[in-house]
């Protein structure tokens, strides 16, 4: 299989405009993410897909690969435009605001497709356990519930499952926005209209579920910092200091 990684990146993020060009140590957030993905050596090709000349120039001036795309509603639509004419089997979408993503969870995502002999899985993504009540109730953290085989049943910004009966056995999982697609499923996705659940939650992978496509969730102990709001950037900077 030919496997590529694409990092969708837009400058005008709704909750934190310009976040990808903020400094994290001596590099921007987007450059840090790009270099970390390249360093895994898991991919035949890695590039950034962006509608921003600022981000395009940032990647290219540091020797990276980037392509310019139209403006899109979702990162998946942006990636689909970027890979439409590229010969590949699996496309891994790494969010530009996940600068600490490492090799292990990416390997685990790729392995889903290597063992999917009947090609039943359209998409694979990551989840990690949450224990802190504030994290669980935070609407910026997308929660996911799965069936017994690890296939996603639903994603929500609300607390799912709802703790009607307080039980220590109840587990909560945060969805980490890293996806691995079959290329044909990704191209199909872009032709499907948004339906009510996706519009309500503003979570694009719900579209796959609404159209009956299978999403395999891979549990990981990866702990990063997805930078959605300015407070997350401070957390990322603190984590970088710990690592250094």
XYZ file of C-alpha atoms in Angstrom:
244
model
C 0.000 0.000 0.000
C 1.118 3.528 -0.726
C 0.494 5.642 2.368
C 0.730 9.425 2.489
C 0.179 12.010 5.240
C -1.546 15.329 4.653
C -1.739 18.148 7.199
C -4.723 20.423 6.484
C -3.970 23.939 7.657
C -5.991 27.124 7.555
C -4.925 30.442 9.013
C -8.351 31.758 10.034
C -9.315 29.185 12.664
C -12.652 30.153 14.239
C -11.694 29.873 17.918
C -8.032 30.892 17.607
C -7.129 32.720 14.358
C -3.469 32.420 13.382
C -2.775 29.654 15.902
C -0.682 27.595 13.473
C 1.776 30.476 13.112
C 2.187 30.949 16.854
C 5.624 30.084 18.207
C 6.240 26.838 20.069
C 9.807 27.058 21.255
C 11.829 28.287 18.272
C 9.417 26.976 15.608
C 5.833 27.693 14.614
C 3.097 25.227 15.557
C 2.608 24.125 11.935
C 6.333 23.607 11.305
C 6.622 21.571 14.507
C 3.741 19.338 13.439
C 5.105 18.887 9.916
C 8.618 17.997 11.059
C 7.339 15.496 13.629
C 5.257 13.669 11.010
C 8.189 13.517 8.571
C 10.442 12.224 11.362
C 8.243 9.127 11.854
C 9.388 7.819 8.424
C 6.044 6.017 8.057
C 4.926 7.764 4.892
C 5.785 7.748 1.213
C 5.018 11.465 1.166
C 4.097 14.207 3.667
C 2.744 17.637 2.801
C 0.651 20.514 4.141
C -2.584 21.482 2.350
C -3.545 25.100 2.974
C -5.540 28.060 1.669
C -3.095 30.492 3.306
C -0.081 31.967 1.551
C 1.385 32.695 4.987
C 1.352 28.990 5.957
C 2.461 27.893 2.469
C 5.530 30.151 2.639
C 6.292 29.066 6.211
C 6.513 25.406 5.208
C 8.392 25.991 1.959
C 10.992 28.326 3.475
C 11.862 25.548 5.947
C 12.317 22.980 3.164
C 8.930 21.299 3.517
C 6.227 20.410 0.975
C 2.944 22.289 0.759
C 0.100 22.645 -1.739
C -2.361 25.495 -2.104
C -6.080 24.658 -2.036
C -9.387 26.477 -2.243
C -11.218 27.429 0.963
C -13.158 24.483 2.393
C -15.685 23.820 5.157
C -13.769 20.822 6.520
C -10.223 19.499 6.654
C -11.363 16.340 4.847
C -12.623 18.395 1.894
C -9.281 20.209 1.758
C -7.339 16.938 1.817
C -9.549 15.416 -0.865
C -8.722 18.289 -3.216
C -5.015 17.898 -2.463
C -4.870 14.107 -3.077
C -7.395 13.771 -5.907
C -4.717 13.214 -8.539
C -2.154 11.473 -6.321
C -1.723 7.716 -6.660
C -2.125 6.354 -3.124
C -4.182 3.870 -1.110
C -4.311 5.329 2.397
C -4.357 9.000 3.352
C -3.536 9.957 6.935
C -4.909 13.305 8.076
C -2.808 14.859 10.818
C -4.271 18.039 12.278
C -1.890 20.987 12.057
C -2.644 21.857 15.670
C -1.435 18.485 17.073
C 2.290 19.293 17.311
C 3.269 16.448 19.647
C 1.852 13.506 17.714
C 4.387 10.678 17.611
C 5.079 7.505 15.656
C 3.266 4.847 17.732
C -0.371 6.000 17.289
C 0.218 6.634 13.589
C 1.588 3.092 13.196
C -1.494 1.730 14.971
C -3.816 3.563 12.575
C -1.992 2.249 9.528
C -2.111 -1.313 10.902
C -5.941 -1.186 10.871
C -5.906 -1.179 7.074
C -3.175 -3.776 6.756
C -5.385 -6.242 8.635
C -8.652 -5.224 6.935
C -8.586 -7.935 4.249
C -12.163 -7.321 3.064
C -11.716 -3.554 2.869
C -14.746 -2.914 5.081
C -13.249 -0.009 7.022
C -13.558 3.444 5.456
C -11.790 5.358 8.166
C -9.734 4.802 11.312
C -9.173 7.302 14.096
C -7.796 7.621 17.633
C -9.363 7.778 21.073
C -7.852 8.151 24.513
C -9.310 7.688 27.995
C -10.344 10.728 30.016
C -10.506 10.753 33.795
C -10.752 14.422 34.779
C -14.339 15.667 35.218
C -13.513 19.087 33.729
C -11.972 17.475 30.649
C -14.984 15.183 30.220
C -17.466 18.071 30.447
C -15.426 20.432 28.219
C -17.305 20.900 24.932
C -14.002 21.510 23.103
C -13.200 17.836 23.768
C -15.089 15.610 21.345
C -16.242 12.397 23.020
C -16.732 9.069 21.234
C -18.591 5.869 22.079
C -17.991 2.562 20.299
C -19.462 -0.913 19.907
C -17.837 -4.084 21.262
C -15.532 -4.300 18.206
C -14.264 -0.757 18.491
C -16.381 0.773 15.724
C -17.674 4.279 16.398
C -21.334 4.597 17.304
C -21.375 8.364 17.821
C -19.252 11.456 18.473
C -20.432 14.400 20.562
C -19.332 17.561 22.307
C -21.764 16.603 25.075
C -20.910 14.067 27.776
C -21.493 10.584 26.367
C -22.433 8.225 27.863
C -24.589 10.359 30.163
C -23.831 9.345 33.793
C -27.388 8.670 34.910
C -26.072 6.062 37.313
C -22.765 7.062 38.820
C -20.495 4.086 38.321
C -16.760 3.646 38.480
C -17.056 1.340 35.478
C -18.170 4.140 33.154
C -15.372 5.026 30.759
C -15.036 8.229 28.777
C -12.994 8.579 25.621
C -11.741 11.702 23.920
C -11.546 11.663 20.139
C -8.127 12.706 18.863
C -8.561 14.313 15.450
C -6.112 12.154 13.534
C -7.676 10.107 10.728
C -6.563 7.468 8.259
C -8.810 7.150 5.192
C -9.074 4.854 2.262
C -8.616 7.308 -0.590
C -11.846 6.232 -2.309
C -13.832 6.731 0.940
C -12.356 10.199 1.346
C -13.307 11.205 -2.204
C -16.798 9.803 -1.628
C -17.101 11.850 1.576
C -16.626 15.125 -0.274
C -19.617 14.408 -2.506
C -21.966 13.769 0.428
C -24.102 16.612 1.739
C -23.901 17.556 5.417
C -26.786 16.115 7.397
C -28.415 17.408 10.609
C -26.215 15.683 13.203
C -22.953 16.927 11.682
C -24.382 20.430 11.310
C -25.501 20.445 14.947
C -22.288 19.096 16.498
C -19.791 20.607 13.995
C -17.933 17.266 13.936
C -17.127 16.192 10.389
C -16.619 12.460 11.002
C -20.295 12.205 11.985
C -20.991 12.482 8.255
C -19.461 9.054 7.709
C -21.756 7.556 10.356
C -24.840 9.283 8.981
C -24.167 7.643 5.617
C -23.498 4.201 7.111
C -19.712 4.078 6.695
C -17.497 2.266 9.234
C -15.043 4.092 11.486
C -12.621 1.940 13.479
C -11.410 3.594 16.672
C -7.942 2.786 17.992
C -7.311 3.358 21.686
C -4.032 5.058 22.443
C -2.236 6.317 25.528
C -0.814 9.179 23.483
C -1.033 12.433 25.417
C -0.630 15.542 23.325
C -2.151 18.970 23.236
C -4.579 19.828 20.474
C -4.409 23.617 20.179
C -7.992 24.879 19.876
C -7.884 27.977 22.077
C -5.097 30.252 23.462
C -5.061 28.341 26.762
C -4.074 25.198 24.857
C -1.052 26.978 23.410
C 0.156 27.714 26.929
C -0.304 24.030 27.821
C 1.720 23.069 24.732
C 4.514 25.452 25.666
C 4.592 24.024 29.192
C 4.751 20.476 27.793
C 7.605 21.461 25.477
C 9.572 22.811 28.438
C 9.091 19.495 30.260
C 10.367 17.568 27.256
C 13.480 19.742 26.887
